[in-house]
């Protein structure tokens, strides 16, 4: 492997990682508070979960394509990719946050109310801590799938490891495809293992 | 001479869920040191009556006066901290230690941590859980009986004048249940709380009650001392005893105090 290729793999891997981290960060910042809100508003819950569900069913290449012509959020470059990746990451985080909080034993919740806890105290001291394992599981699923989906972002000029894959396809060069696919796969495995480890650490109680 | 103010005074309380009236014109007074047992079959409204007292269920009519103030005038969060609550399935927080669970209300009332610890240790000792052994455990490391002892310690920790107990021993095996009933009577003579105790177990009612309140279809059918209840002199208690499965009925046993 030439020195140049190695450097390029490293730099594209960092670009890829950056795309994923920004997307997951934004998605989590929206979906965790959003999930908490949805547990408070049963009426909103169905609509929002349905929206997130639909977003996930749109083929990713098509979604990138749809976003391109939209003013402000669309266009060539990483920001369009980040928006699309966020939309994909929303569902698992949102759904797991809702399930984690609504899944708290109603007896525990009743006791919390009866002991004189306020709704805020119940949220921060009871519901969220008990939901942590599920929220983290949602983050893990979202991260692993986003690492994969982000390879397609290269199609709209967002960079990342997908650059190798698209070049490889265009030039029918299997080695080039692998130069993008293998680091992406390794990144996904590392993210999965790492987040699973944190999840176990935090849910031991 | 005025009688001392009741800890709890329920006046003409009615409560409904949807169109269905669960409670109908209930009036009941409980004084300090008294254990009033609400007895009745499933669905008679016993649990609803408890939940009306601490505001988990809203009453439709009537008034509940706790410590001389109508519950509608109390801040609901504050009031609940002055009413101990013990439920059948314990309701301990699985992610908190025994000590943290027992000290919950003290923490809500902003006690200093050292004061919480001292009080919690005292309470754990009182319910028969040596703090050195149990304070740092988690609920999943406890038996059912031990969990309910923590539940009782939690309810008593802030020294509330009133305890509400909703079939607290129903989920326990008979031997553990008997131990906890015995222990409850000891605690009661130590702490002299007013207690409103829900059960469907006649033996438990006879053992623990100062007065038995028989609820039927959301209304008070009878208020009697255990002795009067057991002797079956009223039509209501005779009907209730007769309606029980003979397997659970043990009227040949001596009444408490006999």
Coordinates of C-alpha atoms in Angstrom, one line a residue:
Chain A
X1 CA 0.0 0.0 0.0
X2 CA 1.4 3.3 -1.0
X3 CA 2.1 6.0 1.6
X4 CA -0.4 8.3 -0.2
X5 CA -3.2 5.8 0.0
X6 CA -2.6 5.2 3.7
X7 CA -2.7 8.9 4.4
X8 CA -5.9 9.2 2.4
X9 CA -7.6 6.4 4.2
X10 CA -6.8 8.0 7.5
X11 CA -8.0 11.4 6.5
X12 CA -11.2 10.1 4.9
X13 CA -11.8 8.0 8.0
X14 CA -11.6 11.1 10.2
X15 CA -13.9 12.9 7.8
X16 CA -16.3 9.9 8.0
X17 CA -16.1 9.8 11.8
X18 CA -16.8 13.6 12.0
X19 CA -19.9 13.2 9.8
X20 CA -21.2 10.5 12.0
X21 CA -20.4 12.2 15.3
X22 CA -22.0 15.5 14.3
X23 CA -25.1 13.7 12.9
X24 CA -25.5 11.5 16.0
X25 CA -24.8 14.4 18.3
X26 CA -27.5 16.5 16.7
X27 CA -30.0 13.6 16.4
X28 CA -29.5 12.8 20.1
X29 CA -29.9 16.4 21.1
X30 CA -33.2 16.4 19.3
X31 CA -34.5 12.9 20.0
X32 CA -33.7 12.4 23.7
X33 CA -35.6 15.6 24.9
X34 CA -38.1 14.9 22.1
X35 CA -38.7 11.4 23.4
X36 CA -39.2 12.7 27.0
X37 CA -41.7 15.2 25.6
X38 CA -43.5 12.5 23.7
X39 CA -44.0 10.5 26.9
X40 CA -45.8 13.6 28.3
X41 CA -47.9 14.1 25.3
X42 CA -49.5 10.9 24.2
X43 CA -51.3 12.7 21.3
X44 CA -48.1 13.8 19.7
X45 CA -46.4 10.5 20.3
X46 CA -48.1 8.6 17.4
X47 CA -47.6 11.3 14.9
X48 CA -43.9 11.9 15.7
X49 CA -43.0 8.2 15.8
X50 CA -44.8 7.7 12.5
X51 CA -42.8 10.6 11.0
X52 CA -39.5 9.1 12.2
X53 CA -40.6 5.7 11.0
X54 CA -41.4 7.0 7.5
X55 CA -38.0 8.8 7.4
X56 CA -36.3 5.5 7.9
X57 CA -38.1 3.8 5.1
X58 CA -37.0 6.3 2.5
X59 CA -34.0 4.7 0.7
X60 CA -30.9 6.7 1.7
X61 CA -29.6 7.5 -1.7
X62 CA -33.1 8.8 -2.6
X63 CA -33.2 10.9 0.5
X64 CA -29.9 12.5 -0.3
X65 CA -31.2 13.2 -3.7
X66 CA -34.4 14.7 -2.4
X67 CA -32.6 17.1 -0.1
X68 CA -30.2 18.4 -2.8
X69 CA -32.5 20.9 -4.5
X70 CA -34.0 22.2 -1.3
X71 CA -32.9 25.8 -0.6
X72 CA -30.8 26.4 2.6
X73 CA -30.7 22.8 3.8
X74 CA -29.9 21.2 0.5
X75 CA -27.0 21.5 -1.9
X76 CA -23.7 19.8 -2.4
X77 CA -21.6 19.3 0.7
X78 CA -21.5 17.8 4.2
X79 CA -24.4 19.8 5.7
X80 CA -26.9 18.1 3.4
X81 CA -25.5 14.7 4.4
X82 CA -25.6 15.6 8.1
X83 CA -29.3 16.5 7.8
X84 CA -30.1 13.2 6.1
X85 CA -28.1 11.2 8.5
X86 CA -29.8 12.9 11.4
X87 CA -33.2 12.0 10.0
X88 CA -32.1 8.4 9.9
X89 CA -30.7 8.4 13.4
X90 CA -33.8 10.0 15.0
X91 CA -36.0 7.0 15.1
X92 CA -33.9 4.5 17.1
X93 CA -33.0 7.2 19.7
X94 CA -36.5 8.6 19.9
X95 CA -38.2 5.3 20.1
X96 CA -35.9 3.9 22.7
X97 CA -36.2 7.0 24.8
X98 CA -40.0 6.7 24.7
X99 CA -39.9 3.0 25.4
X100 CA -37.3 3.4 28.2
X101 CA -39.4 6.0 30.0
X102 CA -42.8 4.5 29.5
X103 CA -41.4 1.1 30.5
X104 CA -40.6 2.2 34.0
X105 CA -42.6 0.0 36.4
X106 CA -45.9 1.8 37.1
X107 CA -45.6 0.7 40.7
X108 CA -42.3 2.5 41.0
X109 CA -43.8 5.6 39.5
X110 CA -46.9 5.4 41.8
X111 CA -44.6 5.1 44.8
X112 CA -42.6 8.1 43.6
X113 CA -45.7 10.2 43.3
X114 CA -47.1 9.0 46.6
X115 CA -43.8 9.9 48.4
X116 CA -44.3 13.5 47.3
X117 CA -41.9 13.7 44.3
X118 CA -42.6 16.4 41.8
X119 CA -42.9 15.5 38.1
X120 CA -39.4 17.0 37.5
X121 CA -37.9 15.0 40.3
X122 CA -39.5 11.9 39.0
X123 CA -38.1 12.5 35.5
X124 CA -34.5 13.2 36.6
X125 CA -34.2 10.9 39.6
X126 CA -36.4 7.9 38.5
X127 CA -37.4 7.8 34.9
X128 CA -34.3 8.9 33.1
X129 CA -31.8 6.9 35.2
X130 CA -34.0 3.8 34.6
X131 CA -34.2 4.6 30.9
X132 CA -30.5 5.0 30.5
X133 CA -29.8 1.4 29.2
X134 CA -32.5 1.7 26.6
X135 CA -31.5 5.2 25.5
X136 CA -27.9 4.0 25.1
X137 CA -29.1 1.0 23.1
X138 CA -30.9 3.4 20.8
X139 CA -27.7 5.5 20.4
X140 CA -25.7 2.4 19.6
X141 CA -28.1 1.2 16.9
X142 CA -28.2 4.7 15.5
X143 CA -24.4 5.1 15.5
X144 CA -23.8 1.7 13.8
X145 CA -26.3 2.3 11.1
X146 CA -25.1 5.9 10.5
X147 CA -21.5 4.7 10.0
X148 CA -22.8 2.5 7.2
X149 CA -25.2 5.0 5.7
X150 CA -22.6 7.8 5.8
X151 CA -20.7 6.0 3.0
X152 CA -23.4 7.1 0.6
X153 CA -22.9 10.7 1.6
X154 CA -20.0 10.8 -0.7
X155 CA -22.5 10.7 -3.6
X156 CA -23.5 14.3 -2.8
X157 CA -19.9 15.5 -2.1
X158 CA -19.9 15.1 1.6
X159 CA -16.6 13.2 1.6
X160 CA -15.9 10.3 4.0
X161 CA -15.0 6.7 3.3
X162 CA -17.7 6.5 0.6
X163 CA -15.3 8.5 -1.7
X164 CA -13.2 5.3 -2.1
X165 CA -16.3 3.2 -2.6
X166 CA -17.8 5.4 -5.3
X167 CA -14.3 5.7 -7.0
X168 CA -13.9 2.0 -6.9
X169 CA -17.3 1.4 -8.4
X170 CA -16.7 3.9 -11.2
X171 CA -13.3 2.4 -12.0
X172 CA -14.3 -1.3 -11.3
X173 CA -11.5 -1.5 -8.8
X174 CA -12.4 -3.9 -6.0
X175 CA -9.3 -2.9 -3.9
X176 CA -10.4 0.7 -4.0
X177 CA -13.9 -0.3 -2.8
X178 CA -12.4 -2.3 0.1
X179 CA -10.2 0.6 1.0
X180 CA -13.5 2.4 1.9
X181 CA -15.5 -0.6 3.1
X182 CA -13.0 -2.2 5.5
X183 CA -12.3 1.0 7.6
X184 CA -16.1 1.7 7.7
X185 CA -16.8 -1.8 8.9
X186 CA -14.1 -1.7 11.5
X187 CA -15.4 1.7 12.7
X188 CA -18.9 0.2 13.0
X189 CA -17.7 -2.8 15.0
X190 CA -15.6 -0.6 17.3
X191 CA -18.6 1.7 17.9
X192 CA -20.8 -1.2 18.6
X193 CA -18.5 -2.8 21.1
X194 CA -17.5 0.4 22.8
X195 CA -21.1 1.6 23.2
X196 CA -22.2 -1.9 24.4
X197 CA -19.5 -1.8 27.0
X198 CA -20.7 1.6 28.3
X199 CA -24.3 0.3 28.2
X200 CA -23.4 -2.7 30.4
X201 CA -21.3 -0.5 32.8
X202 CA -24.3 1.8 33.3
X203 CA -27.0 -0.8 33.5
X204 CA -25.4 -3.0 36.1
X205 CA -27.5 -1.5 38.8
Chain B
X1 CA -64.1 19.3 76.7
X2 CA -63.3 19.1 73.0
X3 CA -62.1 15.8 71.7
X4 CA -58.5 16.0 70.2
X5 CA -58.4 16.9 66.5
X6 CA -58.5 13.8 64.3
X7 CA -55.4 13.1 62.2
X8 CA -57.6 12.3 59.4
X9 CA -61.2 13.3 59.0
X10 CA -63.0 12.1 55.9
X11 CA -66.3 13.9 55.4
X12 CA -69.1 12.7 53.0
X13 CA -66.5 11.7 50.4
X14 CA -67.7 10.5 47.0
X15 CA -65.5 9.6 44.1
X16 CA -66.2 8.4 40.6
X17 CA -64.2 7.1 37.6
X18 CA -66.1 8.1 34.4
X19 CA -69.7 7.4 35.1
X20 CA -69.2 4.8 37.7
X21 CA -69.3 5.9 41.4
X22 CA -66.5 4.1 43.2
X23 CA -67.1 5.6 46.6
X24 CA -70.3 6.9 48.0
X25 CA -70.7 9.3 50.9
X26 CA -67.9 8.0 53.1
X27 CA -67.3 9.6 56.5
X28 CA -64.5 8.4 58.7
X29 CA -62.3 9.8 61.4
X30 CA -59.0 8.5 62.5
X31 CA -57.1 9.5 65.6
X32 CA -53.5 9.2 66.5
X33 CA -52.4 5.7 67.5
X34 CA -55.5 4.2 65.8
X35 CA -55.4 1.5 63.1
X36 CA -58.5 1.6 61.0
X37 CA -58.7 -1.4 58.7
X38 CA -60.7 -1.1 55.5
X39 CA -62.0 -4.6 54.8
X40 CA -63.9 -5.7 51.7
X41 CA -63.8 -7.6 48.6
X42 CA -61.8 -6.7 45.5
X43 CA -63.4 -3.8 43.7
X44 CA -65.3 -2.4 46.8
X45 CA -63.3 0.8 46.6
X46 CA -60.8 0.3 49.4
X47 CA -57.7 1.2 47.4
X48 CA -59.5 4.2 45.8
X49 CA -60.3 5.5 49.3
X50 CA -56.6 5.4 50.2
X51 CA -55.7 7.1 47.0
X52 CA -58.2 9.9 47.6
X53 CA -56.5 10.6 50.9
X54 CA -53.1 11.3 49.4
X55 CA -54.5 12.8 46.2
X56 CA -53.5 10.1 43.8
X57 CA -57.2 10.0 43.0
X58 CA -59.4 13.1 43.0
X59 CA -62.6 13.1 45.0
X60 CA -65.7 14.3 43.3
X61 CA -67.6 15.4 46.4
X62 CA -66.9 15.8 50.1
X63 CA -63.8 16.8 51.9
X64 CA -60.8 15.2 53.5
X65 CA -59.2 17.0 56.4
X66 CA -55.6 16.0 57.2
X67 CA -54.0 17.5 60.3
X68 CA -56.8 20.1 60.6
X69 CA -56.4 21.3 57.0
X70 CA -58.5 20.3 54.0
X71 CA -56.4 18.3 51.5
X72 CA -57.4 20.8 48.8
X73 CA -55.6 23.6 50.8
X74 CA -52.4 21.5 51.1
X75 CA -49.6 21.7 48.5
X76 CA -50.1 18.1 47.2
X77 CA -46.3 17.3 47.0
X78 CA -45.7 18.6 50.6
X79 CA -48.8 16.8 51.9
X80 CA -47.7 13.4 50.5
X81 CA -44.4 13.7 52.4
X82 CA -46.4 13.8 55.6
X83 CA -48.4 10.7 54.8
X84 CA -46.5 7.4 54.8
X85 CA -47.5 5.1 52.0
X86 CA -46.9 1.4 51.9
X87 CA -48.1 -0.7 48.9
X88 CA -48.4 -4.4 48.2
X89 CA -45.6 -4.5 45.5
X90 CA -43.2 -2.4 47.5
X91 CA -42.5 0.2 44.8
X92 CA -38.8 0.5 45.8
X93 CA -36.5 2.3 43.3
X94 CA -34.4 -0.5 41.7
X95 CA -31.5 1.8 41.0
X96 CA -31.2 3.1 44.6
X97 CA -29.7 1.4 47.6
X98 CA -31.8 0.4 50.6
X99 CA -30.5 3.4 52.5
X100 CA -31.4 5.8 49.6
X101 CA -34.8 4.3 49.3
X102 CA -35.5 4.6 53.0
X103 CA -34.3 8.2 53.0
X104 CA -36.2 9.3 49.9
X105 CA -38.7 11.6 51.7
X106 CA -36.0 13.1 53.9
X107 CA -34.0 14.0 50.8
X108 CA -37.1 15.6 49.2
X109 CA -37.5 17.6 52.4
X110 CA -33.9 18.8 52.0
X111 CA -32.4 17.2 55.1
X112 CA -28.6 17.4 55.5
X113 CA -27.0 14.1 54.3
X114 CA -25.6 13.3 57.8
X115 CA -29.0 13.7 59.4
X116 CA -30.5 11.5 56.6
X117 CA -28.0 8.8 57.3
X118 CA -28.5 8.9 61.0
X119 CA -32.3 8.8 60.6
X120 CA -32.2 6.0 58.0
X121 CA -30.0 3.8 60.2
X122 CA -32.4 4.3 63.0
X123 CA -35.4 3.3 60.8
X124 CA -33.6 0.3 59.3
X125 CA -32.9 -0.9 62.8
X126 CA -36.5 -0.3 63.8
X127 CA -37.8 -2.5 60.9
X128 CA -35.3 -5.3 61.6
X129 CA -32.7 -4.6 58.9
X130 CA -29.3 -4.0 60.5
X131 CA -27.9 -1.1 58.5
X132 CA -24.3 -2.5 58.5
X133 CA -25.6 -5.4 56.5
X134 CA -28.5 -3.9 54.5
X135 CA -27.9 -0.2 53.9
X136 CA -25.7 -0.6 50.8
X137 CA -27.8 -3.4 49.2
X138 CA -30.0 -2.9 46.2
X139 CA -33.7 -4.0 46.2
X140 CA -33.0 -6.9 43.9
X141 CA -30.7 -8.4 46.6
X142 CA -33.6 -8.6 49.1
X143 CA -36.3 -11.1 49.8
X144 CA -40.0 -9.9 49.5
X145 CA -40.3 -9.5 53.3
X146 CA -37.1 -7.5 53.4
X147 CA -38.3 -5.3 50.6
X148 CA -41.5 -4.5 52.5
X149 CA -39.4 -3.8 55.6
X150 CA -37.6 -1.1 53.5
X151 CA -41.0 0.1 52.3
X152 CA -42.1 0.5 55.9
X153 CA -38.9 2.2 56.9
X154 CA -39.3 4.6 53.9
X155 CA -42.9 5.4 55.0
X156 CA -41.9 6.0 58.6
X157 CA -38.6 7.9 58.0
X158 CA -40.0 11.4 58.0
X159 CA -42.2 10.7 61.0
X160 CA -45.5 11.3 59.3
X161 CA -48.6 11.4 61.5
X162 CA -50.5 9.2 59.1
X163 CA -49.7 5.9 57.4
X164 CA -51.6 4.5 54.4
X165 CA -51.1 0.8 53.9
X166 CA -52.5 -0.9 50.8
X167 CA -52.5 -4.7 51.4
X168 CA -48.8 -4.3 52.5
X169 CA -48.4 -8.0 53.4
X170 CA -50.5 -9.6 50.7
X171 CA -47.6 -10.5 48.4
X172 CA -45.7 -12.3 51.1
X173 CA -45.6 -15.9 52.1
X174 CA -47.7 -16.8 55.2
X175 CA -44.7 -17.0 57.6
X176 CA -43.1 -13.8 56.5
X177 CA -46.5 -12.2 56.5
X178 CA -47.1 -13.2 60.1
X179 CA -43.6 -11.8 61.1
X180 CA -44.3 -8.5 59.5
X181 CA -47.8 -8.3 61.1
X182 CA -46.2 -8.8 64.5
X183 CA -43.6 -6.3 63.7
X184 CA -46.1 -3.8 62.5
X185 CA -47.9 -4.0 65.9
X186 CA -44.6 -3.4 67.7
X187 CA -43.9 -0.4 65.5
X188 CA -47.3 0.9 66.0
X189 CA -47.0 0.9 69.8
X190 CA -43.5 2.6 69.4
X191 CA -44.5 5.3 66.9
X192 CA -48.2 5.8 67.6
X193 CA -49.2 6.6 64.1
X194 CA -52.7 6.9 62.8
X195 CA -53.0 4.2 60.2
X196 CA -55.5 3.4 57.4
X197 CA -54.9 -0.2 56.4
X198 CA -56.5 -1.9 53.4
X199 CA -56.8 -5.6 53.4
X200 CA -59.2 -8.4 52.2
X201 CA -57.8 -10.8 54.8
X202 CA -60.2 -11.0 57.7
X203 CA -57.6 -12.5 60.0
X204 CA -55.3 -9.7 59.4
X205 CA -58.1 -7.2 60.0
X206 CA -59.0 -8.9 63.3
X207 CA -55.3 -9.0 64.4
X208 CA -54.4 -5.4 63.5
X209 CA -57.5 -3.2 63.7
X210 CA -58.6 -0.8 66.3
X211 CA -61.7 -0.5 64.2
X212 CA -62.8 -2.5 61.2
X213 CA -64.6 -0.6 58.4
X214 CA -66.4 -3.0 56.1
X215 CA -66.8 -1.5 52.6
X216 CA -69.4 -2.8 50.2
X217 CA -69.9 -1.4 46.7
X218 CA -68.2 1.9 47.7
X219 CA -70.1 2.6 50.8
X220 CA -69.5 1.9 54.5
X221 CA -71.5 -1.2 55.4
X222 CA -70.3 -1.4 59.0
X223 CA -67.8 0.1 61.5
X224 CA -67.0 -2.2 64.4
X225 CA -64.3 -3.3 66.8
X226 CA -62.7 -6.6 66.0
X227 CA -64.6 -8.2 68.9
X228 CA -68.0 -7.0 67.7
X229 CA -67.1 -7.9 64.1
X230 CA -66.0 -11.4 65.0
X231 CA -69.0 -12.2 67.2
X232 CA -71.1 -11.7 64.2
X233 CA -73.8 -9.8 66.1
X234 CA -74.4 -7.5 63.1
X235 CA -76.1 -8.6 60.0
X236 CA -73.3 -7.0 57.9
X237 CA -70.4 -8.8 59.5
X238 CA -72.4 -12.1 59.6
X239 CA -73.1 -11.7 55.9
X240 CA -69.4 -10.9 55.1
X241 CA -68.1 -13.8 57.2
X242 CA -70.7 -16.1 55.6
X243 CA -69.7 -15.0 52.1
X244 CA -66.1 -16.0 52.6
X245 CA -64.7 -19.3 51.4
X246 CA -64.7 -21.6 54.4
X247 CA -61.0 -22.3 53.7
X248 CA -60.0 -18.8 54.7
X249 CA -62.5 -18.3 57.4
X250 CA -61.3 -19.2 60.9
X251 CA -63.9 -17.9 63.2
X252 CA -63.1 -20.5 65.8
X253 CA -59.9 -18.6 66.5
X254 CA -59.9 -16.4 69.6
X255 CA -60.2 -12.7 68.9
X256 CA -57.3 -10.4 69.8
X257 CA -57.5 -9.5 73.4
X258 CA -59.5 -12.6 74.3

